[in-house]
Structures are given as structure tokens and as C-alpha cells.
mmCIF file of C-alpha atoms in Angstrom:
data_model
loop_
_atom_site.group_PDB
_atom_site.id
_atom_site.type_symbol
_atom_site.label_atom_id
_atom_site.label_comp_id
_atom_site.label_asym_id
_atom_site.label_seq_id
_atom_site.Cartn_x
_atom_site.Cartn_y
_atom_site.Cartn_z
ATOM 1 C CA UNK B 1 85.484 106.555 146.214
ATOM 2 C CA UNK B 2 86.521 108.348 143.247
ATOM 3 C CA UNK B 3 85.780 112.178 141.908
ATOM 4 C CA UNK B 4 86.540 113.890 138.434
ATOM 5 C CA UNK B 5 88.796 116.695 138.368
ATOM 6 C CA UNK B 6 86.938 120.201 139.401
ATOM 7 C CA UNK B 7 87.578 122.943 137.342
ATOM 8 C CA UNK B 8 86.661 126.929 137.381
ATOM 9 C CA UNK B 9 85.437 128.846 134.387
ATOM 10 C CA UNK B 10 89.240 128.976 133.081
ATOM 11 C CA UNK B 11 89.821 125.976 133.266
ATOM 12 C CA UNK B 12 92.133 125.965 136.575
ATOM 13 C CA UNK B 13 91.699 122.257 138.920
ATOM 14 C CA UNK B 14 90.485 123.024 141.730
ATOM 15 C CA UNK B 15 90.209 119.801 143.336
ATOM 16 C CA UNK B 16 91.570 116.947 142.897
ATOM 17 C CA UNK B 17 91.075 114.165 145.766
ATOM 18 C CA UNK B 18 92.888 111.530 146.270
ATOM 19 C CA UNK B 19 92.970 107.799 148.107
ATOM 20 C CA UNK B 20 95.249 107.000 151.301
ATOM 21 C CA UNK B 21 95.585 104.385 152.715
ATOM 22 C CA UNK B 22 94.870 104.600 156.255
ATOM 23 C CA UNK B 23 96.359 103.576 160.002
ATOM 24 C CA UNK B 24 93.551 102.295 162.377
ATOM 25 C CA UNK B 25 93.382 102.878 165.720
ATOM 26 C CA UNK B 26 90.968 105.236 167.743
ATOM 27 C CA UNK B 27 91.033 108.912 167.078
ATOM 28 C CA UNK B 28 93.135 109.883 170.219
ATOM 29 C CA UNK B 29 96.120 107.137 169.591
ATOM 30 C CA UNK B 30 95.633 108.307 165.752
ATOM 31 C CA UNK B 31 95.927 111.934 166.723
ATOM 32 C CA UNK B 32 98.883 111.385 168.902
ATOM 33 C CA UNK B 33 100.345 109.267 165.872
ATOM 34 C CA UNK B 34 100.478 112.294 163.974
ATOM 35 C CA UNK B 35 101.567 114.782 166.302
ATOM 36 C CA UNK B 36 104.638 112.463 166.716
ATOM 37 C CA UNK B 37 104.772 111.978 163.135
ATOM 38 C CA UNK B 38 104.728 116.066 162.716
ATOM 39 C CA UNK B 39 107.017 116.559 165.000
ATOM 40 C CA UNK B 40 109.650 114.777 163.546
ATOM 41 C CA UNK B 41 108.558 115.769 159.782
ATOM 42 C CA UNK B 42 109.184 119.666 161.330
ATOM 43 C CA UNK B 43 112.979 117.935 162.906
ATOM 44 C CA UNK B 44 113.787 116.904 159.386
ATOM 45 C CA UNK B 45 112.655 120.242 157.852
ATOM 46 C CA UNK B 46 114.859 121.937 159.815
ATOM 47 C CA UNK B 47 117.767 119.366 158.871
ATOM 48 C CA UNK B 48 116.904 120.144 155.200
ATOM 49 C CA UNK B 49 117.038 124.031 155.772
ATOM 50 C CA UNK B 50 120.545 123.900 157.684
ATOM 51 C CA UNK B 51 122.100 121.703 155.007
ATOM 52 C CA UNK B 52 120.794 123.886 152.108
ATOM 53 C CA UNK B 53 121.581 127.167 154.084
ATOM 54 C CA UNK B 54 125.178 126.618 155.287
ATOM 55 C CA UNK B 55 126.583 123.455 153.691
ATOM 56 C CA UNK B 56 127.989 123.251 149.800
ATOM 57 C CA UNK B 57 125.194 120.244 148.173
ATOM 58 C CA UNK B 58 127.713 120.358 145.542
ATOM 59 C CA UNK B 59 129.641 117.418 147.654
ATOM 60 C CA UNK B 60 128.278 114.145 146.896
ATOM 61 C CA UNK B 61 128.308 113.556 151.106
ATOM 62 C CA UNK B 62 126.187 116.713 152.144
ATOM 63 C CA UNK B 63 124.148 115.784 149.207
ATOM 64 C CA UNK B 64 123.531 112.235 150.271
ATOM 65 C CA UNK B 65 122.870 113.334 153.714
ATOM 66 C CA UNK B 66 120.608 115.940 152.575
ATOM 67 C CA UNK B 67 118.574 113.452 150.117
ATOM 68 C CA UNK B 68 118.327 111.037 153.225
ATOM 69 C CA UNK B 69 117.103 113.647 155.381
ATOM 70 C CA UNK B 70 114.433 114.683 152.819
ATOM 71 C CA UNK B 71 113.140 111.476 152.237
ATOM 72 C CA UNK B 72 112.463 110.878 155.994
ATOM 73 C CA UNK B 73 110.875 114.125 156.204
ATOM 74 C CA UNK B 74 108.878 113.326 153.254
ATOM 75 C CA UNK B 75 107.855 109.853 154.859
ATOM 76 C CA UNK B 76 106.733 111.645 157.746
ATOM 77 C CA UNK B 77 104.848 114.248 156.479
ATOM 78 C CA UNK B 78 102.626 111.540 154.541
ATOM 79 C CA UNK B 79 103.124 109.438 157.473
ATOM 80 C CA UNK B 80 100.572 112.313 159.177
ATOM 81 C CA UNK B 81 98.357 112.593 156.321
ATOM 82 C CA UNK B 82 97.585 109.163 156.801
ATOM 83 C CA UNK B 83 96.757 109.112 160.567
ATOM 84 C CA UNK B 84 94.769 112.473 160.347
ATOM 85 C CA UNK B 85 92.983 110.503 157.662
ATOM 86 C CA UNK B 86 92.171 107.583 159.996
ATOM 87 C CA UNK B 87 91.110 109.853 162.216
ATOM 88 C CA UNK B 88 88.649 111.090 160.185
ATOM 89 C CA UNK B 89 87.548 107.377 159.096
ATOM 90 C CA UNK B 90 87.236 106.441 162.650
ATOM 91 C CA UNK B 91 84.919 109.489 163.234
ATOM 92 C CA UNK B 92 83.028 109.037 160.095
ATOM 93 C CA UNK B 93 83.981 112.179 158.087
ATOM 94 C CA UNK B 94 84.397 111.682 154.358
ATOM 95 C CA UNK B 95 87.702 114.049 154.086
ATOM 96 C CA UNK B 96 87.698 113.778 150.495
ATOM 97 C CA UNK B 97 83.854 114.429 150.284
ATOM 98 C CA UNK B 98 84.481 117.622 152.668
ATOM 99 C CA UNK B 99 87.332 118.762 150.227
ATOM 100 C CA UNK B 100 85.410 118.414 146.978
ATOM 101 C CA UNK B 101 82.990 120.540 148.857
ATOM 102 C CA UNK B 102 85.307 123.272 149.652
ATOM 103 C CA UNK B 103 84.306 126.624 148.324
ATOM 104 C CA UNK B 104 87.985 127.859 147.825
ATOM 105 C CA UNK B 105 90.346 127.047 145.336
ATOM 106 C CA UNK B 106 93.056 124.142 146.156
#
């Protein structure tokens, strides 16, 4: 499935869908999937805001440690984008159809 870029009168994208790849599975273990895989995304967050709130990234170890903790947070977070978009597979809703069709600004 592909779509063009949506515009408004000046110009601004609106839209622009994109392709995941998906996990399979039925919508409830999907749907637990991510709420696991949110859960920990929101952990890591958290790590991210300590480190960058009371620690100097200046030094190459809180840095590291931050950059690892940012990355896993980041894999999780698409981690749920990909079971919420099973979900929708499994129940036969075209997300990216529904968001072209959105009548708001991305």
C-alpha cells in the first residue's frame, strides 16, 4: 500500500503514512504485547529523564549509559507501534487508510 504526501493550501504535509512490519498473533496476545512493550518504553523514558536531569552527559560513561537506555526505549516504543499495528491487521482496519483519512493535521 502506498500514498503520496498530503498537503494543505500552504503547502504543510499533512500525512505521510508509512509501512511496518507487523507481529501476528490474535488481537488480545497483540494488545498485551504492547502494553508490555509500553510499559517498559515509559521505564526507559524515565531512565532517560533521570540521567539528563541529575547526571553530567558530559562523561563518556553517563553518556554511554544514557545512549543505551535511549535506544531500548526507542526499540520499544516501535516495538508497540508494531503490535498495535497487528492488531489492527488481525481486525481488518487499514490504519494507514484511517490516517490518510484523518481530518486534522499530523
Amino acid at each position: 500500500m502506498s500514498y503520496d504526501i498530503r498537503r494543505n493550501n500552504e503547502g504543510a504535509t499533512i500525512v505521510m503514512p508509512i509501512e511496518l512490519p507487523l507481529y501476528e498473533g490474535n488481537p488480545s496476545t497483540l494488545g498485551e504485547q504492547a502494553i508490555r512493550d509500553l510499559t517498559s518504553f515509559l521505564r526507559h523514558h524515565a531512565a532517560c529523564e533521570v540521567i539528563e536531569n541529575n547526571f553530567d552527559t558530559q562523561d563518556d560513561a553517563i553518556f554511554d549509559l544514557y545512549q543505551a537506555e535511549r535506544a531500548q526505549m526507542t526499540a520499544k516504543l516501535i516495538a508497540v507501534f508494531m503490535a498495535l499495528a497487528g492488531c489492527s491487521e488481525e481486525l481488518d482496519i487499514d490504519l494507514m487508510q484511517e490516517i490518510w483519512e484523518m481530518p486534522w493535521e499530523v
